[in-house]
Short mmCIF file of C-alpha atoms in Angstrom, two decimals:
data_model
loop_
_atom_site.label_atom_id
_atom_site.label_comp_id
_atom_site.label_asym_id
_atom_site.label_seq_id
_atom_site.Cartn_x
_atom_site.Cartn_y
_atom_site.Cartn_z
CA UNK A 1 0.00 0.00 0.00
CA UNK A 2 1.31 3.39 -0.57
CA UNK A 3 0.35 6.17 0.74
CA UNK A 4 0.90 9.86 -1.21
CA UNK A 5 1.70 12.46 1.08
CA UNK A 6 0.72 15.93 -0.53
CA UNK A 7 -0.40 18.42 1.14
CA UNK A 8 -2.60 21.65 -0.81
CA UNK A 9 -2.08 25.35 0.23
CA UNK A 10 -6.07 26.65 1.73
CA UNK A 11 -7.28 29.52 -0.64
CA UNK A 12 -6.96 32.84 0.43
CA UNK A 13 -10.06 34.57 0.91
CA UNK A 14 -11.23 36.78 -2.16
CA UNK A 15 -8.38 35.74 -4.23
CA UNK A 16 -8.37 32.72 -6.79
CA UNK A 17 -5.02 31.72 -5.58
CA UNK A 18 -3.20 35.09 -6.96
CA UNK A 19 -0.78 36.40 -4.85
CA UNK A 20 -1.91 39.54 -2.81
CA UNK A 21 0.29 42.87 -3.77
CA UNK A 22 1.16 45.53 -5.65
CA UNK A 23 2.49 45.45 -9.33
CA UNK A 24 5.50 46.93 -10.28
CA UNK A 25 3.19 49.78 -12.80
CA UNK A 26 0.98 50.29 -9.56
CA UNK A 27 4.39 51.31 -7.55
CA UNK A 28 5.62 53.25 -10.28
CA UNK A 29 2.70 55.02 -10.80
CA UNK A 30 1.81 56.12 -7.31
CA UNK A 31 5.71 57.14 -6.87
CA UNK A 32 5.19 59.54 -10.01
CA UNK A 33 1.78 61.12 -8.15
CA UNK A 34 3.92 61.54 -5.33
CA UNK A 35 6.62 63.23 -6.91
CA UNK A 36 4.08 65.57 -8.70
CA UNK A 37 2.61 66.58 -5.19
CA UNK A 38 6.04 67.28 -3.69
CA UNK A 39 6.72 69.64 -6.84
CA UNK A 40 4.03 71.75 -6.21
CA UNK A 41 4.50 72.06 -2.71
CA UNK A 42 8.03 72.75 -2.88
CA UNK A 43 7.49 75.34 -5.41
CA UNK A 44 4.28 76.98 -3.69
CA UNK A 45 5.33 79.96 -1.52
CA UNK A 46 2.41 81.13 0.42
CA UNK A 47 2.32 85.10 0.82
CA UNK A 48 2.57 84.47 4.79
CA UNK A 49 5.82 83.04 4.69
CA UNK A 50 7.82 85.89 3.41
CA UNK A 51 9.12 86.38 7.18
CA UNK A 52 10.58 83.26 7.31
CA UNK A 53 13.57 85.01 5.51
CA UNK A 54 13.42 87.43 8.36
CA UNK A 55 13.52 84.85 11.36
CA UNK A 56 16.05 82.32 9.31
CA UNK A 57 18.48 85.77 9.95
CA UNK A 58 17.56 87.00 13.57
CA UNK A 59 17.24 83.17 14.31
CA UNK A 60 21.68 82.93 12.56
CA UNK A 61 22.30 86.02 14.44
CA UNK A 62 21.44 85.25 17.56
CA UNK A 63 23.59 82.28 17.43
CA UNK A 64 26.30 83.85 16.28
CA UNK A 65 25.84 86.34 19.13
CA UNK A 66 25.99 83.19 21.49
CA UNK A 67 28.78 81.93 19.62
CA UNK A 68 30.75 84.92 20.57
CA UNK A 69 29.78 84.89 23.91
CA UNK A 70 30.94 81.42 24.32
CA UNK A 71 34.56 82.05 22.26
CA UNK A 72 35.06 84.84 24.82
CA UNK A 73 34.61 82.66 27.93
CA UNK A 74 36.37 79.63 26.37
CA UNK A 75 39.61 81.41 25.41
CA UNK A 76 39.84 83.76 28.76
CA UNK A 77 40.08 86.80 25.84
CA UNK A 78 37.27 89.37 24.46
CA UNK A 79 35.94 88.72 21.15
CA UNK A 80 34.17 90.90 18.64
CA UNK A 81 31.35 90.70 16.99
CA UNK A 82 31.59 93.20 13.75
CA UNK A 83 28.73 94.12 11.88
CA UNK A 84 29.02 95.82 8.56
CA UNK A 85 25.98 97.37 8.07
CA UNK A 86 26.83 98.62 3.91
CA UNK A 87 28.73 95.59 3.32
CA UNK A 88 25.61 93.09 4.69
CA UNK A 89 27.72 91.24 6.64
CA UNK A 90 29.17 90.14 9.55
CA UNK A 91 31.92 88.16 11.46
CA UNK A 92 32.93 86.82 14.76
CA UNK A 93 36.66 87.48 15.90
CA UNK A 94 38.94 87.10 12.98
CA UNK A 95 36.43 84.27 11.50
CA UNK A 96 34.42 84.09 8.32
CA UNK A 97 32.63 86.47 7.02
CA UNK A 98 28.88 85.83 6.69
CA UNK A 99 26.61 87.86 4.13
CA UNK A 100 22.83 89.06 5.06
CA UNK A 101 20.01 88.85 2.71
CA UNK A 102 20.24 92.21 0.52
CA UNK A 103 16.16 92.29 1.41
CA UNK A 104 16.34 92.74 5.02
CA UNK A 105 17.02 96.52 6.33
CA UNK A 106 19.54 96.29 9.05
CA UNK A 107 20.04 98.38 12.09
CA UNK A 108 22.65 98.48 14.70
CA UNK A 109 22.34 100.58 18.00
CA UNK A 110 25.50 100.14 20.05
CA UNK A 111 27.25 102.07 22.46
CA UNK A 112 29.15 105.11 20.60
CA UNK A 113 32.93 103.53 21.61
CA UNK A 114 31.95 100.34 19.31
CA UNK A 115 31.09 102.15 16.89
CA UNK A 116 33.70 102.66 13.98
CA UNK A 117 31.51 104.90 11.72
CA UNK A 118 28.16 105.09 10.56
CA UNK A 119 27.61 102.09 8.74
CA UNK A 120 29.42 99.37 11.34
CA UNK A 121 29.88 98.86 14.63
CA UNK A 122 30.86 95.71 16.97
CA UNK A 123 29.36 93.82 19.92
CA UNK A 124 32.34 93.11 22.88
CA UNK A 125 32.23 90.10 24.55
CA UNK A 126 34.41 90.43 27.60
CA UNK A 127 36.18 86.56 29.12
CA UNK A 128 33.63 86.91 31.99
CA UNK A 129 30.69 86.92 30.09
CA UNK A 130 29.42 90.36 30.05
CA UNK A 131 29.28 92.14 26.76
CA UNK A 132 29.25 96.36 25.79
CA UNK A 133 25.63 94.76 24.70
CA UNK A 134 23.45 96.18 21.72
CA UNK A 135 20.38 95.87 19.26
CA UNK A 136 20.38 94.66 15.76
CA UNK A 137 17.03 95.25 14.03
CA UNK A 138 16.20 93.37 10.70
CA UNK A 139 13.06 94.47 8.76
CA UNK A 140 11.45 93.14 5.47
CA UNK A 141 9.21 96.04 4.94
CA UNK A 142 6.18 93.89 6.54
CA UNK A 143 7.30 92.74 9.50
CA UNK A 144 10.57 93.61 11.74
CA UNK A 145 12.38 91.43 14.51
CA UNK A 146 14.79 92.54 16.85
CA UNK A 147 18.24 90.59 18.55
CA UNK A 148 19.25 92.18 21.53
CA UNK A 149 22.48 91.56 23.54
CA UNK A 150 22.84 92.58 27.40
CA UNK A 151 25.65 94.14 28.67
CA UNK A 152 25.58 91.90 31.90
#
């Protein structure tokens, strides 16, 4: 007598034995939709988020300001913060230069002994922490933001 072992795989429901999933067209077809979408949201500026120019720079500045706080502790020395109001830019020490957005109006208020001439000035940042302090004030003709820096 012999016996044949064989054993049959139940049916999934709803299916005639097909294999559930997604064909490769269906993939490549929903990746393309998806693609589309992120175009048009990429491109899409709404007219609210002109200021995000505006906090991107207070948001860099303020760093930086920290940054130079920090370098002046760390290395028991003051370090400068220079601000070149005509040339849109600004450094920390005798680091890189960084530009500003040519959109933003700029303002410095310092005290008078930091200031070089009209158009630049510097922040001090003295090894125990306290600075000659200041105000830089960035506007985009809409909106305006202000960094301020305590002399403590």
């Amino acid at each position: 007598m012999i016996w044949r072992c064989e054993r049959e795989a139940p049916a999934r429901p709803g299916g005639h034995g097909q294999e559930a999933g997604f064909t490769l067209i269906e993939v490549i077809v929903v990746l393309a939709v998806l693609a589309f979408a992120m175009a048009l949201i990429v491109g899409y500026k709404p007219p609210w988020s002109s200021g995000l120019g505006l906090r991107g720079t207070a948001a860099e500045l303020a760093s930086s300001l920290r940054l130079a706080r920090s370098e002046a502790i760390l290395q028991n020395r003051p370090v400068l913060f220079e601000l070149d109001l005509s040339g849109r830019r600004f450094r920390i020490g005798n680091g890189t230069v960084r530009q500003l957005p040519r959109q933003l109006s700029i303002e410095l208020l310092t005290v008078s002994g930091e200031r070089r001439d009209f158009a630049s000035g510097d922040i001090r940042f003295n090894p125990d922490g306290s600075s000659t302090g200041g105000r830089i004030s960035l506007a985009d003709g809409r909106q305006k933001m202000a960094v301020g820096v305590d002399w403590l």
